[in-house]
Each structure stands twice: as C-alpha cells, then as structure tokens.
JSON list of C-alpha atoms (C1' of nucleotides) in Angstrom, two decimals:
[
{"chain": "A", "resi": 768, "resn": "MET", "atom": "CA", "xyz": [82.80, -63.55, 96.58]},
{"chain": "A", "resi": 769, "resn": "THR", "atom": "CA", "xyz": [80.47, -61.16, 94.88]},
{"chain": "A", "resi": 770, "resn": "LYS", "atom": "CA", "xyz": [77.61, -63.38, 95.97]},
{"chain": "A", "resi": 771, "resn": "LYS", "atom": "CA", "xyz": [78.64, -63.11, 99.61]},
{"chain": "A", "resi": 772, "resn": "VAL", "atom": "CA", "xyz": [79.13, -59.37, 99.26]},
{"chain": "A", "resi": 773, "resn": "ASP", "atom": "CA", "xyz": [75.65, -58.99, 97.80]},
{"chain": "A", "resi": 774, "resn": "ARG", "atom": "CA", "xyz": [74.13, -61.02, 100.61]},
{"chain": "A", "resi": 775, "resn": "ILE", "atom": "CA", "xyz": [75.85, -58.94, 103.25]},
{"chain": "A", "resi": 776, "resn": "LEU", "atom": "CA", "xyz": [74.88, -55.68, 101.60]},
{"chain": "A", "resi": 777, "resn": "GLU", "atom": "CA", "xyz": [71.26, -56.82, 101.55]},
{"chain": "A", "resi": 778, "resn": "GLN", "atom": "CA", "xyz": [71.44, -57.77, 105.21]},
{"chain": "A", "resi": 779, "resn": "LEU", "atom": "CA", "xyz": [73.00, -54.46, 106.13]},
{"chain": "A", "resi": 780, "resn": "GLU", "atom": "CA", "xyz": [70.29, -52.59, 104.27]},
{"chain": "A", "resi": 781, "resn": "THR", "atom": "CA", "xyz": [67.66, -54.52, 106.22]},
{"chain": "A", "resi": 782, "resn": "LEU", "atom": "CA", "xyz": [69.44, -53.91, 109.51]},
{"chain": "A", "resi": 783, "resn": "TYR", "atom": "CA", "xyz": [70.02, -50.20, 108.97]},
{"chain": "A", "resi": 784, "resn": "PRO", "atom": "CA", "xyz": [67.33, -48.85, 106.66]},
{"chain": "A", "resi": 785, "resn": "ASP", "atom": "CA", "xyz": [67.74, -45.33, 108.02]},
{"chain": "A", "resi": 786, "resn": "ALA", "atom": "CA", "xyz": [71.38, -44.94, 107.05]},
{"chain": "A", "resi": 787, "resn": "VAL", "atom": "CA", "xyz": [72.01, -41.21, 107.00]},
{"chain": "A", "resi": 788, "resn": "THR", "atom": "CA", "xyz": [74.49, -38.83, 108.60]},
{"chain": "A", "resi": 789, "resn": "GLU", "atom": "CA", "xyz": [73.71, -38.02, 112.18]},
{"chain": "A", "resi": 790, "resn": "LEU", "atom": "CA", "xyz": [75.44, -34.67, 111.79]},
{"chain": "A", "resi": 791, "resn": "HIS", "atom": "CA", "xyz": [73.04, -31.72, 111.81]},
{"chain": "A", "resi": 792, "resn": "PHE", "atom": "CA", "xyz": [73.57, -29.12, 109.10]},
{"chain": "A", "resi": 793, "resn": "GLU", "atom": "CA", "xyz": [71.72, -26.65, 106.91]},
{"chain": "A", "resi": 794, "resn": "THR", "atom": "CA", "xyz": [74.28, -25.97, 104.20]},
{"chain": "A", "resi": 795, "resn": "PRO", "atom": "CA", "xyz": [77.28, -27.68, 102.59]},
{"chain": "A", "resi": 796, "resn": "PHE", "atom": "CA", "xyz": [79.52, -25.30, 104.49]},
{"chain": "A", "resi": 797, "resn": "GLN", "atom": "CA", "xyz": [78.00, -26.30, 107.80]},
{"chain": "A", "resi": 798, "resn": "LEU", "atom": "CA", "xyz": [78.41, -29.96, 106.96]},
{"chain": "A", "resi": 799, "resn": "LEU", "atom": "CA", "xyz": [82.04, -29.33, 106.07]},
{"chain": "A", "resi": 800, "resn": "VAL", "atom": "CA", "xyz": [82.67, -27.65, 109.43]},
{"chain": "A", "resi": 801, "resn": "ALA", "atom": "CA", "xyz": [80.69, -30.26, 111.36]},
{"chain": "A", "resi": 802, "resn": "THR", "atom": "CA", "xyz": [82.68, -33.03, 109.72]},
{"chain": "A", "resi": 803, "resn": "MET", "atom": "CA", "xyz": [85.96, -31.30, 110.53]},
{"chain": "A", "resi": 804, "resn": "LEU", "atom": "CA", "xyz": [84.79, -31.13, 114.14]},
{"chain": "A", "resi": 805, "resn": "SER", "atom": "CA", "xyz": [83.84, -34.79, 114.25]},
{"chain": "A", "resi": 806, "resn": "ALA", "atom": "CA", "xyz": [87.42, -36.04, 114.30]},
{"chain": "A", "resi": 807, "resn": "GLN", "atom": "CA", "xyz": [87.97, -37.94, 117.54]},
{"chain": "A", "resi": 808, "resn": "CYS", "atom": "CA", "xyz": [84.56, -36.81, 118.72]},
{"chain": "A", "resi": 809, "resn": "THR", "atom": "CA", "xyz": [81.07, -38.26, 118.59]},
{"chain": "A", "resi": 810, "resn": "ASP", "atom": "CA", "xyz": [78.42, -36.82, 116.28]},
{"chain": "A", "resi": 811, "resn": "ARG", "atom": "CA", "xyz": [76.19, -36.28, 119.27]},
{"chain": "A", "resi": 812, "resn": "ARG", "atom": "CA", "xyz": [78.70, -33.93, 120.81]},
{"chain": "A", "resi": 813, "resn": "VAL", "atom": "CA", "xyz": [79.27, -32.11, 117.54]},
{"chain": "A", "resi": 814, "resn": "ASN", "atom": "CA", "xyz": [75.54, -31.56, 117.27]},
{"chain": "A", "resi": 815, "resn": "MET", "atom": "CA", "xyz": [75.51, -30.13, 120.79]},
{"chain": "A", "resi": 816, "resn": "ILE", "atom": "CA", "xyz": [77.91, -27.33, 119.93]},
{"chain": "A", "resi": 817, "resn": "THR", "atom": "CA", "xyz": [77.11, -26.50, 116.31]},
{"chain": "A", "resi": 818, "resn": "PRO", "atom": "CA", "xyz": [73.85, -24.61, 117.01]},
{"chain": "A", "resi": 819, "resn": "ARG", "atom": "CA", "xyz": [75.79, -22.03, 119.02]},
{"chain": "A", "resi": 820, "resn": "LEU", "atom": "CA", "xyz": [78.71, -22.02, 116.58]},
{"chain": "A", "resi": 821, "resn": "PHE", "atom": "CA", "xyz": [76.51, -21.54, 113.51]},
{"chain": "A", "resi": 822, "resn": "GLY", "atom": "CA", "xyz": [74.28, -19.16, 115.43]},
{"chain": "A", "resi": 823, "resn": "ARG", "atom": "CA", "xyz": [77.21, -16.82, 115.76]},
{"chain": "A", "resi": 824, "resn": "TYR", "atom": "CA", "xyz": [79.02, -17.68, 112.52]},
{"chain": "A", "resi": 825, "resn": "PRO", "atom": "CA", "xyz": [76.48, -19.10, 110.07]},
{"chain": "A", "resi": 826, "resn": "ASP", "atom": "CA", "xyz": [78.59, -19.13, 106.91]},
{"chain": "A", "resi": 827, "resn": "ALA", "atom": "CA", "xyz": [82.09, -18.92, 105.46]},
{"chain": "A", "resi": 828, "resn": "ALA", "atom": "CA", "xyz": [82.01, -15.12, 105.29]},
{"chain": "A", "resi": 829, "resn": "GLN", "atom": "CA", "xyz": [81.26, -14.79, 109.01]},
{"chain": "A", "resi": 830, "resn": "LEU", "atom": "CA", "xyz": [83.65, -17.51, 110.07]},
{"chain": "A", "resi": 831, "resn": "SER", "atom": "CA", "xyz": [86.47, -16.16, 107.94]},
{"chain": "A", "resi": 832, "resn": "ALA", "atom": "CA", "xyz": [86.46, -13.00, 110.04]},
{"chain": "A", "resi": 833, "resn": "ALA", "atom": "CA", "xyz": [86.10, -14.75, 113.39]},
{"chain": "A", "resi": 834, "resn": "PRO", "atom": "CA", "xyz": [88.90, -14.59, 115.97]},
{"chain": "A", "resi": 835, "resn": "VAL", "atom": "CA", "xyz": [90.39, -18.07, 116.33]},
{"chain": "A", "resi": 836, "resn": "GLU", "atom": "CA", "xyz": [90.10, -17.85, 120.12]},
{"chain": "A", "resi": 837, "resn": "SER", "atom": "CA", "xyz": [86.38, -17.22, 119.81]},
{"chain": "A", "resi": 838, "resn": "VAL", "atom": "CA", "xyz": [85.99, -20.35, 117.68]},
{"chain": "A", "resi": 839, "resn": "GLU", "atom": "CA", "xyz": [88.17, -22.33, 120.08]},
{"chain": "A", "resi": 840, "resn": "GLU", "atom": "CA", "xyz": [85.84, -21.40, 122.90]},
{"chain": "A", "resi": 841, "resn": "LEU", "atom": "CA", "xyz": [82.76, -22.49, 120.96]},
{"chain": "A", "resi": 842, "resn": "ILE", "atom": "CA", "xyz": [84.18, -25.84, 119.87]},
{"chain": "A", "resi": 843, "resn": "ARG", "atom": "CA", "xyz": [86.25, -26.71, 122.96]},
{"chain": "A", "resi": 844, "resn": "ASP", "atom": "CA", "xyz": [84.07, -29.68, 123.97]},
{"chain": "A", "resi": 845, "resn": "CYS", "atom": "CA", "xyz": [84.86, -31.46, 120.71]},
{"chain": "A", "resi": 846, "resn": "GLY", "atom": "CA", "xyz": [88.54, -31.81, 121.52]},
{"chain": "A", "resi": 847, "resn": "LEU", "atom": "CA", "xyz": [91.60, -31.03, 119.36]},
{"chain": "A", "resi": 848, "resn": "PHE", "atom": "CA", "xyz": [90.27, -27.51, 119.45]},
{"chain": "A", "resi": 849, "resn": "HIS", "atom": "CA", "xyz": [93.46, -25.55, 118.71]},
{"chain": "A", "resi": 850, "resn": "THR", "atom": "CA", "xyz": [94.00, -27.28, 115.40]},
{"chain": "A", "resi": 851, "resn": "LYS", "atom": "CA", "xyz": [90.34, -27.50, 114.51]},
{"chain": "A", "resi": 852, "resn": "ALA", "atom": "CA", "xyz": [89.66, -23.81, 115.19]},
{"chain": "A", "resi": 853, "resn": "ARG", "atom": "CA", "xyz": [92.68, -22.71, 113.19]},
{"chain": "A", "resi": 854, "resn": "ASN", "atom": "CA", "xyz": [91.81, -25.01, 110.28]},
{"chain": "A", "resi": 855, "resn": "ILE", "atom": "CA", "xyz": [88.14, -24.03, 110.25]},
{"chain": "A", "resi": 856, "resn": "VAL", "atom": "CA", "xyz": [88.86, -20.30, 110.18]},
{"chain": "A", "resi": 857, "resn": "LYS", "atom": "CA", "xyz": [91.59, -20.72, 107.57]},
{"chain": "A", "resi": 858, "resn": "THR", "atom": "CA", "xyz": [89.33, -22.89, 105.44]},
{"chain": "A", "resi": 859, "resn": "ALA", "atom": "CA", "xyz": [86.58, -20.28, 105.65]},
{"chain": "A", "resi": 860, "resn": "GLN", "atom": "CA", "xyz": [89.06, -17.63, 104.52]},
{"chain": "A", "resi": 861, "resn": "ILE", "atom": "CA", "xyz": [90.18, -19.69, 101.54]},
{"chain": "A", "resi": 862, "resn": "LEU", "atom": "CA", "xyz": [86.59, -20.38, 100.53]},
{"chain": "A", "resi": 863, "resn": "VAL", "atom": "CA", "xyz": [85.80, -16.67, 100.65]},
{"chain": "A", "resi": 864, "resn": "GLU", "atom": "CA", "xyz": [88.94, -15.67, 98.76]},
{"chain": "A", "resi": 865, "resn": "GLN", "atom": "CA", "xyz": [88.90, -18.37, 96.11]},
{"chain": "A", "resi": 866, "resn": "TRP", "atom": "CA", "xyz": [85.32, -19.56, 95.73]},
{"chain": "A", "resi": 867, "resn": "ALA", "atom": "CA", "xyz": [83.17, -16.64, 96.84]},
{"chain": "A", "resi": 868, "resn": "GLY", "atom": "CA", "xyz": [82.36, -18.44, 100.07]},
{"chain": "A", "resi": 869, "resn": "ALA", "atom": "CA", "xyz": [81.05, -21.58, 98.35]},
{"chain": "A", "resi": 870, "resn": "VAL", "atom": "CA", "xyz": [82.19, -25.11, 99.12]},
{"chain": "A", "resi": 871, "resn": "PRO", "atom": "CA", "xyz": [83.89, -26.83, 96.15]},
{"chain": "A", "resi": 872, "resn": "GLU", "atom": "CA", "xyz": [81.94, -29.85, 94.99]},
{"chain": "A", "resi": 873, "resn": "ASP", "atom": "CA", "xyz": [84.80, -32.12, 94.10]},
{"chain": "A", "resi": 874, "resn": "ARG", "atom": "CA", "xyz": [86.90, -34.14, 96.45]},
{"chain": "A", "resi": 875, "resn": "GLU", "atom": "CA", "xyz": [90.30, -33.17, 95.09]},
{"chain": "A", "resi": 876, "resn": "ARG", "atom": "CA", "xyz": [89.71, -29.47, 95.68]},
{"chain": "A", "resi": 877, "resn": "LEU", "atom": "CA", "xyz": [88.20, -30.09, 99.09]},
{"chain": "A", "resi": 878, "resn": "MET", "atom": "CA", "xyz": [91.31, -31.94, 100.13]},
{"chain": "A", "resi": 879, "resn": "THR", "atom": "CA", "xyz": [93.48, -28.90, 99.47]},
{"chain": "A", "resi": 880, "resn": "LEU", "atom": "CA", "xyz": [91.76, -27.15, 102.38]},
{"chain": "A", "resi": 881, "resn": "PRO", "atom": "CA", "xyz": [93.58, -27.24, 105.73]},
{"chain": "A", "resi": 882, "resn": "GLY", "atom": "CA", "xyz": [92.13, -29.88, 108.04]},
{"chain": "A", "resi": 883, "resn": "VAL", "atom": "CA", "xyz": [90.24, -31.57, 105.21]},
{"chain": "A", "resi": 884, "resn": "GLY", "atom": "CA", "xyz": [91.52, -35.03, 104.38]},
{"chain": "A", "resi": 885, "resn": "ARG", "atom": "CA", "xyz": [90.11, -37.72, 102.17]},
{"chain": "A", "resi": 886, "resn": "LYS", "atom": "CA", "xyz": [87.63, -38.96, 104.75]},
{"chain": "A", "resi": 887, "resn": "THR", "atom": "CA", "xyz": [86.14, -35.52, 105.41]},
{"chain": "A", "resi": 888, "resn": "ALA", "atom": "CA", "xyz": [86.03, -34.70, 101.70]},
{"chain": "A", "resi": 889, "resn": "ASN", "atom": "CA", "xyz": [84.20, -37.92, 100.95]},
{"chain": "A", "resi": 890, "resn": "VAL", "atom": "CA", "xyz": [81.63, -37.25, 103.67]},
{"chain": "A", "resi": 891, "resn": "VAL", "atom": "CA", "xyz": [80.96, -33.79, 102.24]},
{"chain": "A", "resi": 892, "resn": "VAL", "atom": "CA", "xyz": [80.59, -34.78, 98.58]},
{"chain": "A", "resi": 893, "resn": "ALA", "atom": "CA", "xyz": [78.39, -37.72, 99.53]},
{"chain": "A", "resi": 894, "resn": "ASN", "atom": "CA", "xyz": [76.10, -36.03, 102.03]},
{"chain": "A", "resi": 895, "resn": "ALA", "atom": "CA", "xyz": [76.00, -32.46, 100.74]},
{"chain": "A", "resi": 896, "resn": "PHE", "atom": "CA", "xyz": [76.28, -33.03, 96.98]},
{"chain": "A", "resi": 897, "resn": "GLY", "atom": "CA", "xyz": [74.80, -36.48, 96.51]},
{"chain": "A", "resi": 898, "resn": "GLN", "atom": "CA", "xyz": [77.90, -38.03, 94.97]},
{"chain": "A", "resi": 899, "resn": "ASP", "atom": "CA", "xyz": [78.80, -41.69, 95.33]},
{"chain": "A", "resi": 900, "resn": "ALA", "atom": "CA", "xyz": [81.69, -41.99, 97.78]},
{"chain": "A", "resi": 901, "resn": "ILE", "atom": "CA", "xyz": [82.98, -44.24, 100.53]},
{"chain": "A", "resi": 902, "resn": "ALA", "atom": "CA", "xyz": [84.50, -42.35, 103.42]},
{"chain": "A", "resi": 903, "resn": "VAL", "atom": "CA", "xyz": [86.77, -44.77, 105.27]},
{"chain": "A", "resi": 904, "resn": "ASP", "atom": "CA", "xyz": [86.86, -44.02, 108.96]},
{"chain": "A", "resi": 905, "resn": "THR", "atom": "CA", "xyz": [87.94, -46.24, 111.82]},
{"chain": "A", "resi": 906, "resn": "HIS", "atom": "CA", "xyz": [84.68, -48.25, 111.73]},
{"chain": "A", "resi": 907, "resn": "VAL", "atom": "CA", "xyz": [84.57, -48.77, 108.00]},
{"chain": "A", "resi": 908, "resn": "PHE", "atom": "CA", "xyz": [88.21, -49.82, 108.07]},
{"chain": "A", "resi": 909, "resn": "ARG", "atom": "CA", "xyz": [87.76, -52.32, 110.89]},
{"chain": "A", "resi": 910, "resn": "VAL", "atom": "CA", "xyz": [84.52, -53.89, 109.66]},
{"chain": "A", "resi": 911, "resn": "ALA", "atom": "CA", "xyz": [85.71, -54.11, 106.05]},
{"chain": "A", "resi": 912, "resn": "HIS", "atom": "CA", "xyz": [88.84, -55.95, 107.16]},
{"chain": "A", "resi": 913, "resn": "ARG", "atom": "CA", "xyz": [86.95, -58.34, 109.42]},
{"chain": "A", "resi": 914, "resn": "LEU", "atom": "CA", "xyz": [84.54, -59.16, 106.61]},
{"chain": "A", "resi": 915, "resn": "GLY", "atom": "CA", "xyz": [87.51, -59.91, 104.37]},
{"chain": "A", "resi": 916, "resn": "TRP", "atom": "CA", "xyz": [86.59, -57.11, 101.98]},
{"chain": "A", "resi": 917, "resn": "ALA", "atom": "CA", "xyz": [89.89, -55.26, 102.38]},
{"chain": "A", "resi": 918, "resn": "LYS", "atom": "CA", "xyz": [93.52, -56.07, 103.05]},
{"chain": "A", "resi": 919, "resn": "ALA", "atom": "CA", "xyz": [95.11, -52.65, 102.70]},
{"chain": "A", "resi": 920, "resn": "LYS", "atom": "CA", "xyz": [97.00, -51.24, 105.67]},
{"chain": "A", "resi": 921, "resn": "ASP", "atom": "CA", "xyz": [95.74, -47.72, 105.06]},
{"chain": "A", "resi": 922, "resn": "PRO", "atom": "CA", "xyz": [92.33, -46.09, 104.54]},
{"chain": "A", "resi": 923, "resn": "ASP", "atom": "CA", "xyz": [93.11, -45.04, 100.96]},
{"chain": "A", "resi": 924, "resn": "GLY", "atom": "CA", "xyz": [93.82, -48.58, 99.83]},
{"chain": "A", "resi": 925, "resn": "THR", "atom": "CA", "xyz": [90.77, -49.79, 101.73]},
{"chain": "A", "resi": 926, "resn": "GLU", "atom": "CA", "xyz": [88.60, -47.26, 99.94]},
{"chain": "A", "resi": 927, "resn": "GLU", "atom": "CA", "xyz": [89.80, -48.53, 96.56]},
{"chain": "A", "resi": 928, "resn": "GLU", "atom": "CA", "xyz": [89.12, -52.13, 97.49]},
{"chain": "A", "resi": 929, "resn": "LEU", "atom": "CA", "xyz": [85.63, -51.27, 98.70]},
{"chain": "A", "resi": 930, "resn": "MET", "atom": "CA", "xyz": [84.88, -49.28, 95.56]},
{"chain": "A", "resi": 931, "resn": "ARG", "atom": "CA", "xyz": [85.76, -52.30, 93.49]},
{"chain": "A", "resi": 932, "resn": "ILE", "atom": "CA", "xyz": [83.72, -54.75, 95.51]},
{"chain": "A", "resi": 933, "resn": "ILE", "atom": "CA", "xyz": [80.60, -52.63, 96.14]},
{"chain": "A", "resi": 934, "resn": "PRO", "atom": "CA", "xyz": [78.32, -51.40, 93.32]},
{"chain": "A", "resi": 935, "resn": "LYS", "atom": "CA", "xyz": [78.86, -47.68, 92.85]},
{"chain": "A", "resi": 936, "resn": "ARG", "atom": "CA", "xyz": [75.29, -46.65, 93.51]},
{"chain": "A", "resi": 937, "resn": "LYS", "atom": "CA", "xyz": [75.55, -48.25, 96.96]},
{"chain": "A", "resi": 938, "resn": "TRP", "atom": "CA", "xyz": [78.82, -46.65, 98.00]},
{"chain": "A", "resi": 939, "resn": "SER", "atom": "CA", "xyz": [77.39, -43.88, 100.13]},
{"chain": "A", "resi": 940, "resn": "GLN", "atom": "CA", "xyz": [74.89, -46.08, 101.87]},
{"chain": "A", "resi": 941, "resn": "ALA", "atom": "CA", "xyz": [77.40, -48.85, 102.43]},
{"chain": "A", "resi": 942, "resn": "HIS", "atom": "CA", "xyz": [79.58, -46.31, 104.19]},
{"chain": "A", "resi": 943, "resn": "HIS", "atom": "CA", "xyz": [76.79, -45.66, 106.70]},
{"chain": "A", "resi": 944, "resn": "TRP", "atom": "CA", "xyz": [75.90, -49.32, 107.04]},
{"chain": "A", "resi": 945, "resn": "LEU", "atom": "CA", "xyz": [79.46, -50.29, 107.92]},
{"chain": "A", "resi": 946, "resn": "ILE", "atom": "CA", "xyz": [79.70, -47.47, 110.44]},
{"chain": "A", "resi": 947, "resn": "LEU", "atom": "CA", "xyz": [76.43, -48.39, 112.13]},
{"chain": "A", "resi": 948, "resn": "HIS", "atom": "CA", "xyz": [77.41, -52.03, 112.27]},
{"chain": "A", "resi": 949, "resn": "GLY", "atom": "CA", "xyz": [80.84, -51.11, 113.58]},
{"chain": "A", "resi": 950, "resn": "ARG", "atom": "CA", "xyz": [79.33, -49.04, 116.35]},
{"chain": "A", "resi": 951, "resn": "ARG", "atom": "CA", "xyz": [76.57, -51.40, 117.40]},
{"chain": "A", "resi": 952, "resn": "VAL", "atom": "CA", "xyz": [77.82, -54.93, 116.73]},
{"chain": "A", "resi": 953, "resn": "CYS", "atom": "CA", "xyz": [81.26, -55.19, 115.15]},
{"chain": "A", "resi": 954, "resn": "VAL", "atom": "CA", "xyz": [82.84, -53.03, 117.84]},
{"chain": "A", "resi": 955, "resn": "ALA", "atom": "CA", "xyz": [86.59, -52.70, 118.22]},
{"chain": "A", "resi": 956, "resn": "ARG", "atom": "CA", "xyz": [87.18, -54.48, 121.53]},
{"chain": "A", "resi": 957, "resn": "ASN", "atom": "CA", "xyz": [84.85, -57.43, 121.94]},
{"chain": "A", "resi": 958, "resn": "PRO", "atom": "CA", "xyz": [82.76, -57.71, 118.80]},
{"chain": "A", "resi": 959, "resn": "LEU", "atom": "CA", "xyz": [79.30, -59.12, 119.46]},
{"chain": "A", "resi": 960, "resn": "CYS", "atom": "CA", "xyz": [79.64, -61.94, 116.94]},
{"chain": "A", "resi": 961, "resn": "GLY", "atom": "CA", "xyz": [76.97, -63.87, 118.80]},
{"chain": "A", "resi": 962, "resn": "GLU", "atom": "CA", "xyz": [74.46, -61.19, 117.91]},
{"chain": "A", "resi": 963, "resn": "CYS", "atom": "CA", "xyz": [75.76, -60.53, 114.41]},
{"chain": "A", "resi": 964, "resn": "ALA", "atom": "CA", "xyz": [73.52, -61.26, 111.44]},
{"chain": "A", "resi": 965, "resn": "LEU", "atom": "CA", "xyz": [76.50, -61.41, 109.12]},
{"chain": "A", "resi": 966, "resn": "VAL", "atom": "CA", "xyz": [78.54, -64.16, 110.78]},
{"chain": "A", "resi": 967, "resn": "LYS", "atom": "CA", "xyz": [77.71, -66.72, 108.12]},
{"chain": "A", "resi": 968, "resn": "ASP", "atom": "CA", "xyz": [79.37, -64.64, 105.42]},
{"chain": "A", "resi": 969, "resn": "CYS", "atom": "CA", "xyz": [82.11, -63.14, 107.58]},
{"chain": "A", "resi": 970, "resn": "ALA", "atom": "CA", "xyz": [85.75, -63.99, 106.89]},
{"chain": "A", "resi": 971, "resn": "ARG", "atom": "CA", "xyz": [86.38, -64.17, 110.62]},
{"chain": "A", "resi": 972, "resn": "ILE", "atom": "CA", "xyz": [84.52, -67.46, 110.82]},
{"chain": "A", "resi": 973, "resn": "GLY", "atom": "CA", "xyz": [86.97, -70.19, 111.75]},
{"chain": "A", "resi": 974, "resn": "VAL", "atom": "CA", "xyz": [89.59, -67.69, 112.75]},
{"chain": "A", "resi": 975, "resn": "ALA", "atom": "CA", "xyz": [90.95, -68.16, 116.25]},
{"chain": "A", "resi": 976, "resn": "PRO", "atom": "CA", "xyz": [88.71, -66.31, 118.68]},
{"chain": "A", "resi": 977, "resn": "ALA", "atom": "CA", "xyz": [90.08, -63.11, 120.10]},
{"chain": "A", "resi": 978, "resn": "PRO", "atom": "CA", "xyz": [90.42, -63.03, 123.90]},
{"chain": "A", "resi": 979, "resn": "THR", "atom": "CA", "xyz": [86.99, -62.25, 125.23]},
{"chain": "A", "resi": 980, "resn": "ARG", "atom": "CA", "xyz": [86.40, -60.65, 128.60]},
{"chain": "A", "resi": 981, "resn": "LYS", "atom": "CA", "xyz": [82.91, -61.51, 129.69]},
{"chain": "A", "resi": 982, "resn": "LYS", "atom": "CA", "xyz": [80.80, -60.64, 126.70]},
{"chain": "A", "resi": 983, "resn": "VAL", "atom": "CA", "xyz": [79.57, -62.81, 123.87]},
{"chain": "A", "resi": 984, "resn": "PRO", "atom": "CA", "xyz": [82.20, -65.23, 122.49]},
{"chain": "A", "resi": 985, "resn": "VAL", "atom": "CA", "xyz": [84.05, -63.93, 119.46]},
{"chain": "A", "resi": 986, "resn": "VAL", "atom": "CA", "xyz": [83.25, -65.96, 116.34]},
{"chain": "B", "resi": 266, "resn": "DA", "atom": "C1'", "xyz": [92.36, -47.67, 130.01]},
{"chain": "B", "resi": 267, "resn": "DT", "atom": "C1'", "xyz": [90.43, -47.07, 125.59]},
{"chain": "B", "resi": 268, "resn": "DC", "atom": "C1'", "xyz": [87.78, -45.19, 122.04]},
{"chain": "B", "resi": 269, "resn": "DC", "atom": "C1'", "xyz": [85.35, -41.46, 119.33]},
{"chain": "B", "resi": 270, "resn": "DC", "atom": "C1'", "xyz": [82.70, -41.12, 111.54]},
{"chain": "B", "resi": 271, "resn": "DG", "atom": "C1'", "xyz": [91.12, -37.65, 111.49]},
{"chain": "B", "resi": 272, "resn": "DA", "atom": "C1'", "xyz": [94.74, -34.84, 109.69]},
{"chain": "B", "resi": 273, "resn": "DG", "atom": "C1'", "xyz": [99.29, -33.17, 109.41]},
{"chain": "B", "resi": 274, "resn": "DG", "atom": "C1'", "xyz": [103.92, -33.44, 110.25]},
{"chain": "B", "resi": 275, "resn": "DG", "atom": "C1'", "xyz": [108.42, -35.87, 111.00]},
{"chain": "C", "resi": 1208, "resn": "DC", "atom": "C1'", "xyz": [105.98, -45.91, 109.33]},
{"chain": "C", "resi": 1209, "resn": "DC", "atom": "C1'", "xyz": [105.48, -43.12, 113.73]},
{"chain": "C", "resi": 1210, "resn": "DC", "atom": "C1'", "xyz": [103.79, -39.25, 116.68]},
{"chain": "C", "resi": 1211, "resn": "DT", "atom": "C1'", "xyz": [100.79, -35.46, 118.42]},
{"chain": "C", "resi": 1212, "resn": "DC", "atom": "C1'", "xyz": [96.75, -33.00, 119.24]},
{"chain": "C", "resi": 1213, "resn": "DT", "atom": "C1'", "xyz": [91.94, -32.88, 122.82]},
{"chain": "C", "resi": 1214, "resn": "DG", "atom": "C1'", "xyz": [87.75, -33.49, 125.89]},
{"chain": "C", "resi": 1215, "resn": "DG", "atom": "C1'", "xyz": [84.12, -36.55, 126.90]},
{"chain": "C", "resi": 1216, "resn": "DA", "atom": "C1'", "xyz": [82.03, -41.17, 127.35]},
{"chain": "C", "resi": 1217, "resn": "DT", "atom": "C1'", "xyz": [82.28, -45.82, 128.91]}
]
DNA sequence: ATCCCGAGGG
DNA sequence: CCCTCTGGAT
C-alpha cells in the first residue's frame, strides 16, 4: 500500500511540479479573505475581484469598518455574497478586536472565525504560514476516494486518513497535486482514465465502469 | 443540468 | 444526515 502511495505521489509531483495556490494575495489576511471567497467559485474569478476589494479595503482594520453592502457589491461575482460579505466583515472585526488585526497562525483559532471552516483554515496555515496541512475540498475528497486512499464519508475523516498515508512533509503539496489532478484528469463526471498516468495504481481498476457519455472510457 | 479549492444551521 | 446560499462557466 505504502509502495503504491509512494509511486503515485512521485507521479503526481512529476505531473504537477508547479503546485501552488492560484489565489493572488499579499498578506495572510488577504489569503484568508480570498479563500473565504473561493467557496463555490473558481480561483480565477476570485482573482478578478480581489484587486478592487483589497484596493479599497487592504487590511483587517479597513475591512472591519466597511459597510457590508459595500463589500457585497465588490464580491458579488463570486456568489454566496450575502453570507460571504457578512462573514468577511465580522471576521475582520474579530481580528481587530482580539488579535490587533493579525491573522491567528493556528488552525483551531482560525476555525472560530465566522465563515472559516476546516478547509479554509488549512489553506491559510499551509499557504500563508508554511505549515504542513491537507485541506480537503471536493477534488481532494473525490480523487482520494477513487485512489482508494480514503473511505470516510466526510472531509474530516478523509483528512485524517490522508495524513496517515502521506508523509507529513508532503501534505501541503499533495493537497495541490490532488486538486490539479481532480480538475484536469480525475474530473467528477467522466474521469479521463484513458489519459491518466495513475491508472496502474488506482483502486478503480477492475471496478465496473461508470456510464460514459462520449468521452474516454472509464477505467 | 451540473459544477466550482464551503460553511452553517436544522 | 439534510438543506440553503449565489453567480458564472461549461
């Protein structure tokens, strides 16, 4: 098992050598906000609106005093904007009141902020503070399960399984590798198993093929 | 129609 | 466990 995992990790590293966040940010606070915005929204779109958002409200102090409607307007294109705007402003206020406008560097404290769940907290500690963490989003969840690396029904259990199976120093990169692979090859609908470099070590081998529309046959 | 690097509430 | 919130892309 570990042997197969190692092989796949090596392959993924070869396939996606430039595994870094696509989110644009200058400070931990901006990464936190950008990640909150990225829910149900592509990174590309987040990056399209953050220059204007951070141009007007560059830090927690500015954002904490911003009218929610003003933030809603600036982030509208990212969807879920009522909740996101309210959470972002409230989070900025808490940061200012409790941490002098700084972003806490540990995941547990981050998760106490409104709109910040485990996934967002993991992205922030990994990409802003260089900690080892595996943020389990929809792609990581799907690919990990198809590879046979996780059985858990929820992201939290999946994260634990992945942390056990992947060497700690590779956690953060593995997170990006699985996302990239999930977006480009191991897509939700009709995975491109015919173009996948990992098929030989994938648990889906031998499993009944999923109904395929017109694309590459599944497994 | 379905999905996007989710989170909170019931 | 389920549901809802949102616009844009495909």
